[in-house]
mmCIF file of C-alpha atoms in Angstrom:
data_model
loop_
_atom_site.group_PDB
_atom_site.id
_atom_site.type_symbol
_atom_site.label_atom_id
_atom_site.label_comp_id
_atom_site.label_asym_id
_atom_site.label_seq_id
_atom_site.Cartn_x
_atom_site.Cartn_y
_atom_site.Cartn_z
ATOM 1 C CA UNK L 1 62.690 10.868 -47.070
ATOM 2 C CA UNK L 2 60.004 10.881 -49.751
ATOM 3 C CA UNK L 3 61.121 11.674 -53.284
ATOM 4 C CA UNK L 4 58.673 13.034 -55.848
ATOM 5 C CA UNK L 5 59.852 11.251 -58.986
ATOM 6 C CA UNK L 6 57.561 13.317 -61.207
ATOM 7 C CA UNK L 7 59.123 16.517 -59.854
ATOM 8 C CA UNK L 8 62.609 15.122 -60.489
ATOM 9 C CA UNK L 9 61.684 14.183 -64.073
ATOM 10 C CA UNK L 10 60.162 17.619 -64.652
ATOM 11 C CA UNK L 11 63.264 19.336 -63.267
ATOM 12 C CA UNK L 12 65.620 17.275 -65.435
ATOM 13 C CA UNK L 13 63.476 17.875 -68.529
ATOM 14 C CA UNK L 14 63.590 21.645 -67.975
ATOM 15 C CA UNK L 15 67.328 21.615 -67.187
ATOM 16 C CA UNK L 16 68.354 19.589 -70.249
ATOM 17 C CA UNK L 17 65.954 21.509 -72.476
ATOM 18 C CA UNK L 18 67.345 24.886 -71.356
ATOM 19 C CA UNK L 19 70.968 23.757 -71.833
ATOM 20 C CA UNK L 20 70.230 22.470 -75.328
ATOM 21 C CA UNK L 21 68.238 25.598 -76.269
ATOM 22 C CA UNK L 22 70.909 28.019 -75.001
ATOM 23 C CA UNK L 23 73.562 26.171 -76.957
ATOM 24 C CA UNK L 24 71.500 26.364 -80.152
ATOM 25 C CA UNK L 25 70.765 30.073 -79.684
ATOM 26 C CA UNK L 26 74.191 31.368 -78.634
ATOM 27 C CA UNK L 27 77.016 28.869 -79.178
ATOM 28 C CA UNK L 28 76.176 26.397 -81.964
ATOM 29 C CA UNK L 29 76.684 28.794 -84.893
ATOM 30 C CA UNK L 30 80.045 30.005 -83.603
ATOM 31 C CA UNK L 31 81.212 26.433 -83.059
ATOM 32 C CA UNK L 32 80.080 25.493 -86.579
ATOM 33 C CA UNK L 33 81.888 28.484 -88.075
ATOM 34 C CA UNK L 34 85.135 27.546 -86.302
ATOM 35 C CA UNK L 35 84.814 23.990 -87.613
ATOM 36 C CA UNK L 36 84.339 25.214 -91.193
ATOM 37 C CA UNK L 37 87.277 27.634 -91.050
ATOM 38 C CA UNK L 38 89.676 25.160 -89.451
ATOM 39 C CA UNK L 39 88.491 22.100 -91.314
ATOM 40 C CA UNK L 40 88.403 20.193 -88.034
ATOM 41 C CA UNK L 41 85.289 19.067 -86.209
ATOM 42 C CA UNK L 42 84.489 21.020 -83.056
ATOM 43 C CA UNK L 43 83.168 18.645 -80.384
ATOM 44 C CA UNK L 44 80.169 19.682 -78.326
ATOM 45 C CA UNK L 45 80.849 20.478 -74.650
ATOM 46 C CA UNK L 46 79.885 17.480 -72.526
ATOM 47 C CA UNK L 47 76.896 19.239 -70.838
ATOM 48 C CA UNK L 48 75.428 19.998 -74.276
ATOM 49 C CA UNK L 49 76.092 16.463 -75.506
ATOM 50 C CA UNK L 50 74.348 15.001 -72.441
ATOM 51 C CA UNK L 51 71.427 17.426 -72.722
ATOM 52 C CA UNK L 52 70.910 16.711 -76.431
ATOM 53 C CA UNK L 53 70.978 12.938 -75.838
ATOM 54 C CA UNK L 54 68.884 12.752 -72.668
ATOM 55 C CA UNK L 55 66.297 15.508 -73.202
ATOM 56 C CA UNK L 56 64.038 13.580 -75.654
ATOM 57 C CA UNK L 57 64.250 10.373 -73.609
ATOM 58 C CA UNK L 58 63.330 12.015 -70.302
ATOM 59 C CA UNK L 59 60.610 14.092 -71.999
ATOM 60 C CA UNK L 60 58.934 10.946 -73.368
ATOM 61 C CA UNK L 61 59.122 9.231 -69.946
ATOM 62 C CA UNK L 62 57.677 12.333 -68.260
ATOM 63 C CA UNK L 63 54.773 12.551 -70.729
ATOM 64 C CA UNK L 64 53.957 8.834 -70.432
ATOM 65 C CA UNK L 65 54.046 8.880 -66.612
ATOM 66 C CA UNK L 66 52.123 12.125 -66.347
ATOM 67 C CA UNK L 67 49.382 11.634 -68.917
ATOM 68 C CA UNK L 68 49.101 7.925 -69.774
ATOM 69 C CA UNK L 69 50.053 5.378 -67.087
ATOM 70 C CA UNK L 70 52.365 5.304 -64.088
ATOM 71 C CA UNK L 71 53.676 2.257 -62.203
ATOM 72 C CA UNK L 72 53.311 1.974 -58.427
ATOM 73 C CA UNK L 73 54.241 -0.669 -55.851
ATOM 74 C CA UNK L 74 51.826 -1.664 -53.067
ATOM 75 C CA UNK L 75 53.712 -1.095 -49.770
ATOM 76 C CA UNK L 76 51.191 -2.326 -47.175
ATOM 77 C CA UNK L 77 48.384 -4.804 -46.574
ATOM 78 C CA UNK L 78 45.568 -2.254 -46.331
ATOM 79 C CA UNK L 79 44.078 -3.332 -49.676
ATOM 80 C CA UNK L 80 44.243 -7.090 -49.076
ATOM 81 C CA UNK L 81 42.870 -9.359 -50.436
ATOM 82 C CA UNK L 82 42.417 -7.252 -53.598
ATOM 83 C CA UNK L 83 46.011 -6.002 -53.687
ATOM 84 C CA UNK L 84 48.908 -7.466 -51.729
ATOM 85 C CA UNK L 85 52.255 -6.204 -50.501
ATOM 86 C CA UNK L 86 54.669 -6.399 -53.438
ATOM 87 C CA UNK L 87 52.052 -6.050 -56.164
ATOM 88 C CA UNK L 88 53.214 -3.727 -58.927
ATOM 89 C CA UNK L 89 50.298 -1.936 -60.526
ATOM 90 C CA UNK L 90 49.588 0.479 -63.357
ATOM 91 C CA UNK L 91 47.575 3.626 -62.743
ATOM 92 C CA UNK L 92 45.559 5.326 -65.479
ATOM 93 C CA UNK L 93 46.605 8.985 -65.299
ATOM 94 C CA UNK L 94 43.843 10.390 -67.533
ATOM 95 C CA UNK L 95 40.790 8.694 -65.984
ATOM 96 C CA UNK L 96 39.925 11.778 -63.954
ATOM 97 C CA UNK L 97 41.575 14.463 -66.092
ATOM 98 C CA UNK L 98 45.008 15.511 -67.272
ATOM 99 C CA UNK L 99 47.114 17.086 -64.538
ATOM 100 C CA UNK L 100 50.305 19.115 -64.533
ATOM 101 C CA UNK L 101 53.343 16.988 -63.615
ATOM 102 C CA UNK L 102 54.589 17.549 -60.034
ATOM 103 C CA UNK L 103 52.061 20.370 -59.330
ATOM 104 C CA UNK L 104 49.031 18.092 -59.908
ATOM 105 C CA UNK L 105 46.689 20.941 -60.903
ATOM 106 C CA UNK L 106 44.066 19.820 -63.425
ATOM 107 C CA UNK L 107 44.594 20.891 -67.029
ATOM 108 C CA UNK L 108 41.659 19.040 -68.602
ATOM 109 C CA UNK L 109 38.607 17.519 -66.919
ATOM 110 C CA UNK L 110 37.858 13.992 -68.174
ATOM 111 C CA UNK L 111 35.536 12.610 -65.498
ATOM 112 C CA UNK L 112 35.195 11.987 -61.782
ATOM 113 C CA UNK L 113 35.765 8.908 -59.597
ATOM 114 C CA UNK L 114 32.913 6.434 -59.346
ATOM 115 C CA UNK L 115 31.887 4.458 -56.309
ATOM 116 C CA UNK L 116 34.039 1.347 -56.121
ATOM 117 C CA UNK L 117 37.026 2.752 -58.050
ATOM 118 C CA UNK L 118 40.460 1.915 -56.661
ATOM 119 C CA UNK L 119 42.350 5.208 -56.692
ATOM 120 C CA UNK L 120 45.873 6.431 -56.041
ATOM 121 C CA UNK L 121 46.130 9.860 -54.392
ATOM 122 C CA UNK L 122 48.473 12.149 -52.517
ATOM 123 C CA UNK L 123 48.017 11.581 -48.789
ATOM 124 C CA UNK L 124 46.253 14.733 -47.503
ATOM 125 C CA UNK L 125 47.271 14.405 -43.831
ATOM 126 C CA UNK L 126 45.249 14.162 -40.621
ATOM 127 C CA UNK L 127 42.622 16.769 -39.723
ATOM 128 C CA UNK L 128 43.806 18.763 -36.696
ATOM 129 C CA UNK L 129 42.945 22.078 -35.052
ATOM 130 C CA UNK L 130 45.659 24.718 -34.811
ATOM 131 C CA UNK L 131 46.166 27.170 -31.945
ATOM 132 C CA UNK L 132 43.328 29.320 -33.315
ATOM 133 C CA UNK L 133 40.919 26.411 -33.653
ATOM 134 C CA UNK L 134 41.207 26.384 -37.429
ATOM 135 C CA UNK L 135 41.144 22.976 -39.163
ATOM 136 C CA UNK L 136 44.519 22.146 -40.716
ATOM 137 C CA UNK L 137 46.160 19.055 -42.198
ATOM 138 C CA UNK L 138 49.078 17.559 -40.289
ATOM 139 C CA UNK L 139 51.363 14.533 -40.513
ATOM 140 C CA UNK L 140 50.877 13.969 -36.760
ATOM 141 C CA UNK L 141 48.034 11.524 -36.148
ATOM 142 C CA UNK L 142 47.878 12.653 -32.500
ATOM 143 C CA UNK L 143 47.600 16.326 -33.576
ATOM 144 C CA UNK L 144 50.072 17.350 -30.853
ATOM 145 C CA UNK L 145 51.942 19.100 -33.671
ATOM 146 C CA UNK L 146 49.205 20.406 -35.970
ATOM 147 C CA UNK L 147 51.803 22.024 -38.233
ATOM 148 C CA UNK L 148 53.845 18.872 -38.874
ATOM 149 C CA UNK L 149 54.462 18.917 -42.658
ATOM 150 C CA UNK L 150 52.569 16.232 -44.557
ATOM 151 C CA UNK L 151 54.983 14.049 -46.578
ATOM 152 C CA UNK L 152 54.425 13.726 -50.314
ATOM 153 C CA UNK L 153 53.271 10.109 -50.234
ATOM 154 C CA UNK L 154 51.030 8.288 -52.695
ATOM 155 C CA UNK L 155 48.351 6.128 -51.064
ATOM 156 C CA UNK L 156 45.830 3.706 -52.550
ATOM 157 C CA UNK L 157 42.266 3.026 -51.353
ATOM 158 C CA UNK L 158 38.784 2.323 -52.713
ATOM 159 C CA UNK L 159 36.203 5.072 -53.246
ATOM 160 C CA UNK L 160 33.251 4.507 -50.907
ATOM 161 C CA UNK L 161 31.503 7.866 -50.655
ATOM 162 C CA UNK L 162 30.934 10.498 -53.349
ATOM 163 C CA UNK L 163 30.306 14.231 -52.752
ATOM 164 C CA UNK L 164 26.862 14.670 -51.214
ATOM 165 C CA UNK L 165 26.563 11.057 -49.995
ATOM 166 C CA UNK L 166 25.617 10.299 -46.409
ATOM 167 C CA UNK L 167 28.105 7.745 -45.086
ATOM 168 C CA UNK L 168 27.802 5.852 -41.809
ATOM 169 C CA UNK L 169 29.856 2.996 -40.436
ATOM 170 C CA UNK L 170 28.987 0.958 -37.379
ATOM 171 C CA UNK L 171 31.809 -1.461 -36.740
ATOM 172 C CA UNK L 172 31.867 -3.761 -39.750
ATOM 173 C CA UNK L 173 28.614 -2.385 -41.188
ATOM 174 C CA UNK L 174 28.652 0.260 -43.900
ATOM 175 C CA UNK L 175 25.668 2.432 -44.818
ATOM 176 C CA UNK L 176 25.431 4.703 -47.863
ATOM 177 C CA UNK L 177 22.518 7.133 -48.008
ATOM 178 C CA UNK L 178 20.693 5.123 -45.358
ATOM 179 C CA UNK L 179 21.055 1.740 -47.082
ATOM 180 C CA UNK L 180 23.305 -0.973 -45.760
ATOM 181 C CA UNK L 181 25.969 -2.142 -48.220
ATOM 182 C CA UNK L 182 25.587 -5.879 -48.755
ATOM 183 C CA UNK L 183 28.443 -8.362 -48.450
ATOM 184 C CA UNK L 184 28.404 -12.145 -48.991
ATOM 185 C CA UNK L 185 30.780 -14.210 -46.885
ATOM 186 C CA UNK L 186 33.183 -16.378 -48.887
ATOM 187 C CA UNK L 187 35.020 -17.963 -45.970
ATOM 188 C CA UNK L 188 38.154 -17.737 -43.811
ATOM 189 C CA UNK L 189 41.158 -15.960 -45.259
ATOM 190 C CA UNK L 190 43.745 -18.408 -46.571
ATOM 191 C CA UNK L 191 47.355 -17.327 -46.755
ATOM 192 C CA UNK L 192 50.989 -18.179 -46.094
ATOM 193 C CA UNK L 193 51.763 -18.009 -42.349
ATOM 194 C CA UNK L 194 55.420 -17.283 -43.188
ATOM 195 C CA UNK L 195 54.444 -13.856 -44.527
ATOM 196 C CA UNK L 196 53.850 -11.175 -41.838
ATOM 197 C CA UNK L 197 50.800 -9.763 -43.675
ATOM 198 C CA UNK L 198 49.161 -13.178 -43.993
ATOM 199 C CA UNK L 199 50.137 -14.205 -40.470
ATOM 200 C CA UNK L 200 48.395 -11.159 -39.005
ATOM 201 C CA UNK L 201 45.156 -11.945 -40.830
ATOM 202 C CA UNK L 202 45.322 -15.655 -39.961
ATOM 203 C CA UNK L 203 46.036 -14.895 -36.294
ATOM 204 C CA UNK L 204 42.993 -12.652 -35.990
ATOM 205 C CA UNK L 205 40.662 -14.929 -37.913
ATOM 206 C CA UNK L 206 40.107 -12.773 -40.982
ATOM 207 C CA UNK L 207 37.156 -13.620 -43.193
ATOM 208 C CA UNK L 208 36.797 -12.738 -46.864
ATOM 209 C CA UNK L 209 33.608 -11.277 -48.328
ATOM 210 C CA UNK L 210 32.298 -10.135 -51.686
ATOM 211 C CA UNK L 211 31.095 -6.591 -51.095
ATOM 212 C CA UNK L 212 28.420 -5.162 -53.395
ATOM 213 C CA UNK L 213 29.372 -1.519 -53.765
ATOM 214 C CA UNK L 214 26.879 -0.251 -56.298
ATOM 215 C CA UNK L 215 27.723 -1.944 -59.590
ATOM 216 C CA UNK L 216 31.155 -3.031 -58.317
ATOM 217 C CA UNK L 217 31.516 -6.427 -56.640
ATOM 218 C CA UNK L 218 34.916 -6.764 -55.005
ATOM 219 C CA UNK L 219 36.758 -8.746 -52.355
ATOM 220 C CA UNK L 220 36.943 -7.357 -48.841
ATOM 221 C CA UNK L 221 38.333 -8.701 -45.537
ATOM 222 C CA UNK L 222 37.079 -8.265 -41.989
ATOM 223 C CA UNK L 223 38.855 -9.214 -38.766
ATOM 224 C CA UNK L 224 36.917 -7.592 -35.897
ATOM 225 C CA UNK L 225 39.154 -9.209 -33.280
ATOM 226 C CA UNK L 226 42.156 -7.205 -34.485
ATOM 227 C CA UNK L 227 41.173 -3.573 -34.060
ATOM 228 C CA UNK L 228 37.804 -1.827 -34.082
ATOM 229 C CA UNK L 229 37.847 0.899 -36.753
ATOM 230 C CA UNK L 230 36.698 4.469 -36.240
ATOM 231 C CA UNK L 231 33.006 4.915 -36.938
ATOM 232 C CA UNK L 232 31.632 7.569 -39.272
ATOM 233 C CA UNK L 233 30.597 10.252 -38.474
ATOM 234 C CA UNK L 234 33.401 11.336 -36.155
ATOM 235 C CA UNK L 235 35.424 14.471 -35.400
ATOM 236 C CA UNK L 236 37.332 14.218 -38.688
ATOM 237 C CA UNK L 237 34.511 12.997 -40.916
ATOM 238 C CA UNK L 238 30.979 14.402 -41.097
ATOM 239 C CA UNK L 239 28.169 12.135 -42.188
ATOM 240 C CA UNK L 240 27.668 14.037 -45.464
ATOM 241 C CA UNK L 241 30.640 13.984 -47.807
ATOM 242 C CA UNK L 242 31.673 17.595 -48.637
ATOM 243 C CA UNK L 243 31.814 18.904 -52.182
ATOM 244 C CA UNK L 244 35.106 18.158 -53.914
ATOM 245 C CA UNK L 245 35.914 15.303 -51.510
ATOM 246 C CA UNK L 246 35.662 11.518 -51.406
ATOM 247 C CA UNK L 247 35.478 8.960 -48.617
ATOM 248 C CA UNK L 248 37.999 6.195 -49.301
ATOM 249 C CA UNK L 249 38.682 2.958 -47.413
ATOM 250 C CA UNK L 250 40.993 -0.016 -47.677
ATOM 251 C CA UNK L 251 39.582 -3.425 -48.570
ATOM 252 C CA UNK L 252 41.298 -4.787 -45.444
ATOM 253 C CA UNK L 253 38.746 -2.913 -43.346
ATOM 254 C CA UNK L 254 40.220 -3.481 -39.893
ATOM 255 C CA UNK L 255 43.800 -2.808 -40.931
ATOM 256 C CA UNK L 256 43.564 0.350 -43.006
ATOM 257 C CA UNK L 257 44.358 3.926 -42.037
ATOM 258 C CA UNK L 258 41.862 5.633 -44.296
ATOM 259 C CA UNK L 259 39.145 8.305 -44.385
ATOM 260 C CA UNK L 260 37.751 7.047 -41.092
ATOM 261 C CA UNK L 261 40.948 8.349 -39.450
ATOM 262 C CA UNK L 262 41.991 11.393 -41.484
ATOM 263 C CA UNK L 263 38.830 12.627 -43.196
ATOM 264 C CA UNK L 264 37.811 12.947 -46.810
ATOM 265 C CA UNK L 265 40.255 12.779 -49.709
ATOM 266 C CA UNK L 266 40.265 16.097 -51.643
ATOM 267 C CA UNK L 267 39.657 15.855 -55.382
ATOM 268 C CA UNK L 268 42.830 17.810 -56.146
ATOM 269 C CA UNK L 269 44.879 15.036 -54.478
ATOM 270 C CA UNK L 270 43.843 12.432 -57.053
ATOM 271 C CA UNK L 271 46.651 10.822 -59.035
ATOM 272 C CA UNK L 272 44.708 8.268 -61.069
ATOM 273 C CA UNK L 273 42.753 5.031 -61.216
ATOM 274 C CA UNK L 274 44.490 1.705 -60.538
ATOM 275 C CA UNK L 275 43.592 -0.784 -63.256
ATOM 276 C CA UNK L 276 46.177 -3.555 -63.728
ATOM 277 C CA UNK L 277 48.600 -5.787 -61.772
ATOM 278 C CA UNK L 278 51.643 -6.386 -63.958
ATOM 279 C CA UNK L 279 53.904 -8.014 -61.353
ATOM 280 C CA UNK L 280 53.260 -9.731 -58.014
ATOM 281 C CA UNK L 281 56.576 -10.051 -56.153
ATOM 282 C CA UNK L 282 56.596 -12.212 -52.994
ATOM 283 C CA UNK L 283 60.319 -12.667 -52.347
ATOM 284 C CA UNK L 284 62.652 -15.676 -52.407
ATOM 285 C CA UNK L 285 61.169 -17.242 -49.252
ATOM 286 C CA UNK L 286 57.669 -17.203 -50.762
ATOM 287 C CA UNK L 287 58.241 -18.518 -54.268
ATOM 288 C CA UNK L 288 59.325 -15.171 -55.753
ATOM 289 C CA UNK L 289 56.096 -14.485 -57.698
ATOM 290 C CA UNK L 290 52.359 -14.949 -57.250
ATOM 291 C CA UNK L 291 51.485 -16.000 -60.774
ATOM 292 C CA UNK L 292 47.751 -16.044 -60.008
ATOM 293 C CA UNK L 293 47.733 -12.254 -59.475
ATOM 294 C CA UNK L 294 49.892 -11.200 -62.414
ATOM 295 C CA UNK L 295 48.061 -9.830 -65.423
ATOM 296 C CA UNK L 296 44.791 -9.246 -63.549
ATOM 297 C CA UNK L 297 42.518 -6.255 -63.968
ATOM 298 C CA UNK L 298 41.818 -4.465 -60.686
ATOM 299 C CA UNK L 299 38.155 -4.397 -59.600
#
């Protein structure tokens, strides 16, 4: 089950705030009067005591997570070698505008994603056709159940195509507005064969490149022997990126379920821009931490 922590924080903030407010409006004065007449202190009921103590704390946490920065943990290898499984990152929540907690509707516009940005977003689901032929979003990649509810998951990918761009992919080659995106080979991927993510890339002969995505130069991996990716355009993705949408891909190009599979990422699904790795956890069998990754800015 997927839990929306922002929704939980919002619910608790409202609950504690309402309890505290109701007590102040209807019960506090009577309790104070009884204390003055009896000369003995009247203790607050435990729900009021909890609400008064926890409301300001949870409100501050909610505001920081919603409008400043939110921590996330990388769960898969789709962004390797830039981000690895177990990396804990911070996401700038105001890069693309202030949004309402839990509901994610934009309150204040503060910019749009740029090509090359690493973004966190709510997974929109796979593009399927319902019984009337209408395009819908489903959690079922096969589209056998076009009405399968899409879970509230946060995903992370890199912005490749902006609204109005013409995007084409041919195997490992990427074209933006008719121009091939350049990439310089660095060499074979080097990793720890004891880790499943590294072992997969080593087994299939992954190579690491520096990709030149506009003004952003970033690491990217290719392993064509593993699995050929979907080409763009396809049934889910037209060549021209629609208005209000973005084409996003993982840096581990052959091991990433991204826009090539489920279509463009709607602007309203944006959560924020990933900008910092504050912890790189690798587990007790792999030295606990990757000190070389910790404290790095995400490019």
